[in-house]
Amino acid sequence: EPEVTQTPSHQVTQMGQEVILRCVPISNHLYFYWYRQILGQKVEFLVSFYNNEISEKSEIFDDQFSVERPDGSNFTLKIRSTKLEDSAMYFCATPTGAGELFFGEGSRLTVL
Amino acid sequence: KQEVTQIPAALSVPEGENLVLNCSFTDSAIYNLQWFRQDPGKGLTSLLLIQSSQREQTSGRLNASLDKSSGRSTLYIAASQPGDSATYLCAVCDNYGQNFVFGPGTRLSVLP
């Protein structure tokens, strides 16, 4: 079972500020997903990242969002200019070879 | 576009009861279906994965079935316990094995 660590666990930011959320796999994985969950709502797909490239992205993942693998191990989700509606839990996930998806504990983002 | 629904939205049962949670999806061309548990403010924990060629999977008191042609899956929980209280989510993966679409979840309360 792959382990995924996310930081920070909670971040509070002012509207318009940039936020970077990080995801660290314990073992080597090439495929990563970012999801978000607004309080009380569905888990929504943002973007999938395979072998250092975006594989697929949703309509939510607009120009304010970007993903990177800056140092070969960490995966980051950047929101350039946060809006109030970006307040949510952001989850990183990675699949096993059998297609089973494993999630990190999430990063709670609060935009004031 | 794949859509996933779950019934009921919430369920409250006394301890010891057997219960069934339902998941429906609109596009039967799926790669697999996965059931998750989510505790409040936490990440998603994988419970069971059913590949598209399988009919059911079992883990302890949990049994998940899949009827791909009718677009349905059920999660059966036997002898429910207060510790089972959580939100249960199903997610279907598309036929390319890349995009997971989540249902809104069923919030389960098991009363002692």
XYZ file of C-alpha atoms in Angstrom:
224
model
C 0.000 0.000 0.000
C 1.609 3.261 -1.097
C 1.975 6.002 1.480
C 1.421 9.600 0.583
C 2.300 12.511 2.840
C 0.807 15.934 2.333
C 1.923 19.274 3.726
C 0.762 21.543 5.149
C -2.135 19.901 6.947
C -3.849 23.276 7.227
C -3.095 26.624 5.630
C -4.869 29.907 6.121
C -4.233 32.589 3.521
C -5.554 35.918 2.381
C -7.471 36.183 -0.869
C -5.132 36.894 -3.768
C -2.128 35.188 -2.195
C -0.240 32.291 -3.762
C -0.430 28.889 -2.107
C 1.704 25.810 -2.668
C 0.511 22.425 -1.446
C 2.960 19.520 -1.360
C 2.648 15.775 -1.774
C 5.444 13.320 -1.066
C 5.219 9.641 -1.976
C 7.051 7.212 0.254
C 7.903 4.999 -2.695
C 8.478 5.847 -6.335
C 5.286 6.541 -8.220
C 4.881 8.031 -11.645
C 1.135 8.682 -11.572
C -0.440 11.283 -9.282
C -3.802 12.888 -8.907
C -4.945 16.036 -7.192
C -8.533 16.202 -5.966
C -10.370 18.768 -3.947
C -13.368 18.539 -1.653
C -15.274 21.642 -0.698
C -16.823 21.225 2.738
C -19.905 19.029 2.511
C -19.519 18.412 -1.203
C -18.209 15.755 -3.582
C -14.587 14.844 -4.128
C -13.735 16.559 -7.421
C -10.963 15.686 -9.850
C -8.497 18.477 -10.575
C -5.576 17.030 -12.493
C -3.607 13.870 -13.154
C 0.150 13.932 -13.591
C 2.102 11.147 -15.246
C 5.811 10.943 -15.763
C 6.348 14.670 -15.199
C 3.533 15.827 -17.454
C -0.124 16.692 -17.028
C -2.128 13.735 -18.279
C -5.631 15.098 -17.838
C -7.255 18.085 -16.173
C -10.768 19.128 -15.298
C -12.544 22.383 -16.020
C -11.813 23.388 -12.425
C -8.086 23.338 -13.154
C -7.867 26.737 -14.815
C -4.911 29.065 -15.340
C -4.753 29.809 -11.616
C -3.625 26.237 -10.955
C -0.363 24.520 -11.815
C 1.368 21.289 -10.880
C 5.059 20.511 -10.764
C 7.557 17.939 -9.659
C 10.293 20.389 -8.726
C 12.927 18.061 -7.293
C 12.090 14.603 -8.598
C 10.222 13.498 -5.491
C 7.793 16.172 -4.246
C 4.671 16.940 -6.226
C 3.231 20.408 -5.783
C -0.094 22.055 -6.519
C 0.131 25.812 -6.818
C -2.756 28.225 -6.745
C -1.486 31.561 -7.998
C -4.089 33.975 -6.697
C -6.455 32.360 -4.254
C -10.151 33.103 -4.202
C -12.646 32.541 -1.407
C -14.125 29.618 -3.331
C -10.753 27.848 -3.327
C -11.309 27.034 0.340
C -11.422 23.235 0.434
C -9.546 20.074 1.330
C -6.988 19.223 -1.329
C -6.015 15.596 -1.664
C -3.119 13.974 -3.444
C -3.587 10.367 -4.550
C -1.624 7.702 -6.337
C -2.724 4.346 -7.806
C -1.176 0.933 -7.430
C -0.503 -1.239 -10.460
C -3.915 -2.840 -9.951
C -5.561 0.574 -10.156
C -6.362 0.941 -6.461
C -6.238 4.592 -5.475
C -4.564 5.650 -2.234
C -4.983 9.103 -0.753
C -2.960 11.344 1.467
C -4.535 12.898 4.558
C -5.175 16.107 2.691
C -4.346 19.796 3.078
C -7.090 22.056 4.329
C -6.968 25.458 2.659
C -8.858 28.360 4.170
C -8.980 31.566 2.137
C -10.031 34.686 4.032
C -19.753 12.172 -19.026
C -19.706 9.697 -16.151
C -21.987 10.529 -13.240
C -22.042 8.669 -9.951
C -24.859 8.766 -7.432
C -25.236 7.168 -4.022
C -28.343 6.235 -2.093
C -29.158 6.897 0.662
C -27.454 10.202 1.375
C -27.547 9.435 5.089
C -28.377 6.409 7.163
C -28.733 5.869 10.891
C -28.970 2.341 12.259
C -28.677 0.626 15.630
C -25.552 -1.373 16.345
C -25.597 -4.934 15.036
C -27.732 -4.329 11.974
C -26.711 -5.460 8.512
C -26.918 -2.674 5.957
C -26.571 -1.972 2.259
C -25.215 1.155 0.613
C -25.920 1.754 -3.060
C -23.850 3.292 -5.823
C -25.011 3.906 -9.402
C -23.062 5.090 -12.415
C -24.230 6.162 -15.851
C -21.471 4.829 -18.118
C -20.896 1.082 -17.797
C -17.535 1.242 -19.600
C -15.483 1.268 -16.423
C -12.052 -0.054 -15.537
C -12.806 -0.630 -11.859
C -14.902 0.580 -8.945
C -13.580 1.405 -5.508
C -15.269 1.956 -2.159
C -13.758 4.369 0.349
C -14.375 5.405 3.902
C -13.941 9.016 5.012
C -13.956 10.138 8.611
C -14.756 13.823 9.286
C -11.904 16.100 8.284
C -9.772 13.175 7.159
C -8.551 11.611 3.953
C -10.105 8.716 2.077
C -9.296 5.167 3.132
C -9.617 2.462 0.501
C -11.972 -0.341 1.543
C -12.507 -2.522 -1.506
C -11.532 -2.484 -5.165
C -13.575 -4.382 -7.748
C -12.129 -4.804 -11.221
C -14.563 -4.552 -14.127
C -14.312 -8.318 -14.718
C -15.225 -9.159 -11.118
C -18.640 -9.481 -9.516
C -17.743 -8.994 -5.874
C -15.012 -8.508 -3.311
C -14.980 -9.223 0.399
C -12.939 -7.896 3.271
C -13.937 -8.867 6.773
C -17.488 -7.644 7.416
C -17.575 -5.779 4.125
C -18.776 -7.159 0.825
C -18.996 -5.148 -2.366
C -20.758 -6.302 -5.499
C -20.645 -4.944 -9.027
C -23.218 -5.230 -11.801
C -21.499 -3.361 -14.584
C -24.255 -3.806 -17.155
C -26.845 -2.142 -14.933
C -24.385 0.448 -13.609
C -24.707 -0.529 -9.961
C -22.601 -1.483 -7.003
C -23.580 -2.242 -3.439
C -21.548 -2.216 -0.261
C -22.849 -4.621 2.344
C -21.769 -4.112 5.945
C -22.517 -6.987 8.281
C -23.087 -6.630 12.009
C -22.528 -2.879 12.043
C -20.562 -1.279 14.879
C -20.350 2.333 16.135
C -16.812 2.441 14.737
C -18.278 2.016 11.267
C -19.766 5.502 11.513
C -18.282 7.510 8.647
C -19.033 8.644 5.113
C -18.748 5.929 2.481
C -17.842 6.943 -1.047
C -17.750 4.980 -4.242
C -15.601 5.946 -7.204
C -15.531 4.557 -10.713
C -12.486 4.580 -12.922
C -12.914 5.070 -16.654
C -12.006 2.456 -19.189
C -8.551 3.899 -19.665
C -7.775 3.435 -16.004
C -7.046 7.106 -15.516
C -10.010 9.188 -14.440
C -11.808 8.451 -11.172
C -15.268 9.935 -10.655
C -16.670 10.045 -7.137
C -20.169 9.771 -5.798
C -21.408 12.199 -3.136
C -21.178 9.594 -0.390
C -23.490 8.034 2.180
C -23.120 9.319 5.727
C -23.552 6.385 8.084
C -24.239 6.621 11.802
C -24.265 3.424 13.837
C -25.836 4.006 17.219
C -24.652 2.046 20.279
